Structure formats: structure tokens, C-alpha cells
Amino acid sequence: MTTPARLGVYIHWPYCARICPYCDFNVFRNRGGPEPAALARAIVADLEAQATLTGPRELASIFLGGGTPSMMDPAWAAEIISAARRLWSPAADLEVTLEANPTDAEAARFDAFAAAGVNRLSLGLQSLDDAALQFLGRNHDAASGRRAADAAARAFPRLSLDLIYARPGQSPAAWAEELQRAIGLGAEHLSPYQLTIETGTAFDRAVRRGRFAIPDADTGAELYDTTQRVLAAAGFEAYEVSNHARGAAARSRHNLIYWEGRDYLGAGPGAHGRITLDGARQATHAAARPADYIARVAERGVGFAAREPLGAREAAQERLLSGLRITEGVALVEVAALEIAPERIDELVRLGLLADDPQRLRATSAGRLVLDRLTAELAT
Ligand SMILES: C[S@@+](CC[C@H](N)C(=O)[O-])C[C@H]1O[C@@H](n2cnc3c(N)ncnc32)[C@H](O)[C@@H]1O
Ligand code: SF4
């Protein structure tokens, strides 16, 4: 097996102005102090240490995600980006994405992030409806969301917008209308996510207490169909379950690295990585708390405790899970270790959940709606 040459780099910036009630990412309230600057330095040191492991690679993408990386000092983003560019060979079409929240204060710094080397902004618009934004516990309104989208379109060559739908009481007609308004903002990429109630979040507790309920499965499916229909009519291709792009060049190259099972490094608190070394796929997981991460980098050079080799079955399971999310699916040879019985595949094709393709497993649009069931049927 040859070592894959291209590499993505994920940087996790865990601080947020406040914690949204639906969010279960690895996030911490930003309390200022010296820690964020120390974290930026530790991330650069972690990348330097990991570069000695990977050896020379072509750098395909850098993704500054969070948390809220748009709250970091743009000078730190510049240092992290230039360290990655120095440590590996930047591809001619290197994609550098920053996740941003759409407050006016953050939009005012977009030009500085562009000067730091960011060429794609992923803006967490979430909604264009003030009542919905309030329900979601966001610290911006629809007007500042629109202003931030305009500022981003001026500052960056590429723009993606995140939206959250399937909110309590949301009708397909209202969602279609909101989506049209989001399309009107001119982004090349849209990521509408169905609201998920994650265990341990404030929304989880509220739902348990009967404060609100999310739409039932039928309404959820109707809202999902509305998303597909409205975005397809506007020229967006649903290249992944929740990701729609205006043409192949507008796809998220970084996320495709995950979905296509390629190599990526993770740096920053809680970041995951997958690196193929000596023909074996290895998993890394950095310490989750910023202080622990900084201490670990100071002690060991890297932010993770160990590189864990993935077994053939485990690696194939990951390939299946991510591959079924994208239009191209996953080649059967890549998931051979799962020893999926041909009769099982035939049955899922008959049910209309998998496309009839002798070489690849590809979920149909009906299959994408029940992806959990589909992957469970194939992986167990
Ligand atoms: C890691 S968040 C970071 C984005 C940025 N901090 C923000 O909030 O705008 C990435 C995206 O995941 C989505 N997301 C997070 N939790 C979700 C949930 N429980 N249900 C649906 N979407 C969610 C949101 O659309 C969010 O923009
Ligand atoms: S949704 Fe974004 S801003 Fe809100 S807590 Fe999660 S990462 Fe932070």
C-alpha cells in the first residue's frame, strides 16, 4: 500500500462567547486571560511535532473549526496557517476554511482573516428568523446575520452558510421561504442541518421536561424533502446528506477528506486525526480541555496521548459510515473487511435504499433519510 500523499489539517478552537443550548461540541466559555494565546502557541508546536511523523505531504486543506475560531486574534490564525504551509507543501488549490459566528464584531475582522490566508468562510447563520434565533440561544439577529454574509462575500472568494431546521412548529412552507432568503445571500455552499437533540445539552433537559418537542419523523422527512427540492431548483447539488454545493468546485474539500477516508491531522483540544503510517491507519485524539492540551503539548510535543492503530474491520466501518453520506458512496473493495453478504445488499437495493451498483455502495435519497438504519444493516 502506498502512503497517501495529500493531507488535511483540522484545528479546533474551543472557545465560544456563550454556549448554545443545542450544542455538544467540545466547547468552553471564553473567559479571556492568558490561556487562548498559550493555546495558539501549543497548536503551532503540535503541528511541528506531527510534521516529523507524517514526513513530506501535500497540504490540501486547513480547517479552523470550533468552537468559534472567528473570535481568535487573526494574528494567531496567520501563525497557525503559515506554520502548516511551512511544514507541508501547500497544494495549488489549498483550501483554508474558518468557521465564524455572524456577529458584527466578528464580521469587522473578516478582512484580517482573509489577509491571514483564509480563503473560505463557513458562517453559522443558523436562521434568518429572529424568533428562531432567540429559541436557538444565539447572540445575533437575522439582520446581523445578513450583514455578516455580505461582509464575508466581499472578503473571501468562497462562502458557506450553516442553517438549522426542523425546529419546533416549523412548517415546510415557512422553511422553503427561509431557505429562499438564504439562497439570496449568494453563497456557493449551504449546510442545512436538522436540529438534533444531543444528550446532556440544555435542549435535552428542556425536551425531557416537556418544554418543547421537535417535529416527528414524518414532518422531519417532509422538511428534508423540502430542503432537497428548493436547493436543487436553485442549482445546488446535494453531494452529502446535509451539504449542498453550486458545482463541484464549491464542495468542501476539507470535509471530502473525511468522507472519502483520506488522511488528516487534528490539533487543538479534542481534535481527532487519522493518519496512514507504514500502511496502517492510525487514530489520534487530543486532550479535550484546553489546559490539559497545552500541558500535554509541553510534555510530549503532540497533543494526543497515543496513536491507536485501527483494525481492518474498524477502519472499514468508518469508511462505510462516512462513504454512505456522499453521492459517490464507497467502493465495495474498501469495505471488504466487513464481509457484507451479497444477499443483504440485494435486499437493500430492492427496498430502494441502495443504488443498483455492482462496484460501490451508494445510498439513494430514500436511503439517506434512514442512514443510521442503513449503516447498521451493513456494518453488523
Ligand atoms: C461546530 S458548529 C460551529 C459553528 C459556529 N460556532 C456557530 O455556532 O456558528 C458547526 C455547525 O453545527 C451545527 N450544529 C451544531 N449542533 C447542532 C445540533 N444539535 N443540531 C443541528 N445542527 C447543529 C450548526 O449549524 C453549526 O453552525
Ligand atoms: S453552536 Fe457554535 S457558538 Fe454555539 S456553542 Fe456550539 S460551537 Fe459555540
PDB file of C-alpha atoms and ligand atoms in Angstrom, residues 15-16 18-20 22-23 25 27 66-68 101 126 138, ligand 2:
ATOM      1  CA  TYR A  15     -13.865  28.963  22.927  1.00  0.00           C
ATOM      2  CA  CYS A  16     -17.322  30.488  22.446  1.00  0.00           C
ATOM      3  CA  ARG A  18     -21.650  31.612  25.147  1.00  0.00           C
ATOM      4  CA  ILE A  19     -22.692  28.008  24.856  1.00  0.00           C
ATOM      5  CA  CYS A  20     -25.722  27.386  22.614  1.00  0.00           C
ATOM      6  CA  TYR A  22     -28.296  22.526  21.402  1.00  0.00           C
ATOM      7  CA  CYS A  23     -24.507  22.212  21.016  1.00  0.00           C
ATOM      8  CA  PHE A  25     -19.175  20.076  20.506  1.00  0.00           C
ATOM      9  CA  VAL A  27     -16.630  23.982  23.683  1.00  0.00           C
ATOM     10  CA  GLY A  66     -14.762  25.130  16.765  1.00  0.00           C
ATOM     11  CA  GLY A  67     -15.989  26.442  18.950  1.00  0.00           C
ATOM     12  CA  THR A  68     -15.719  29.888  17.492  1.00  0.00           C
ATOM     13  CA  ASN A 101     -20.371  33.367  14.055  1.00  0.00           C
ATOM     14  CA  GLN A 126     -28.460  29.108  11.675  1.00  0.00           C
ATOM     15  CA  ARG A 138     -27.903  32.765  19.526  1.00  0.00           C
TER      16      ARG A 138
HETATM   17  S1  SF4 B   2     -23.069  26.266  18.067  1.00  0.00           S
HETATM   18 FE1  SF4 B   2     -21.160  27.368  17.685  1.00  0.00          FE
HETATM   19  S2  SF4 B   2     -21.240  29.154  19.063  1.00  0.00           S
HETATM   20 FE2  SF4 B   2     -22.779  27.764  19.765  1.00  0.00          FE
HETATM   21  S3  SF4 B   2     -21.753  26.615  21.398  1.00  0.00           S
HETATM   22 FE3  SF4 B   2     -21.595  25.398  19.512  1.00  0.00          FE
HETATM   23  S4  SF4 B   2     -19.666  25.968  18.612  1.00  0.00           S
HETATM   24 FE4  SF4 B   2     -20.160  27.542  20.167  1.00  0.00          FE
END
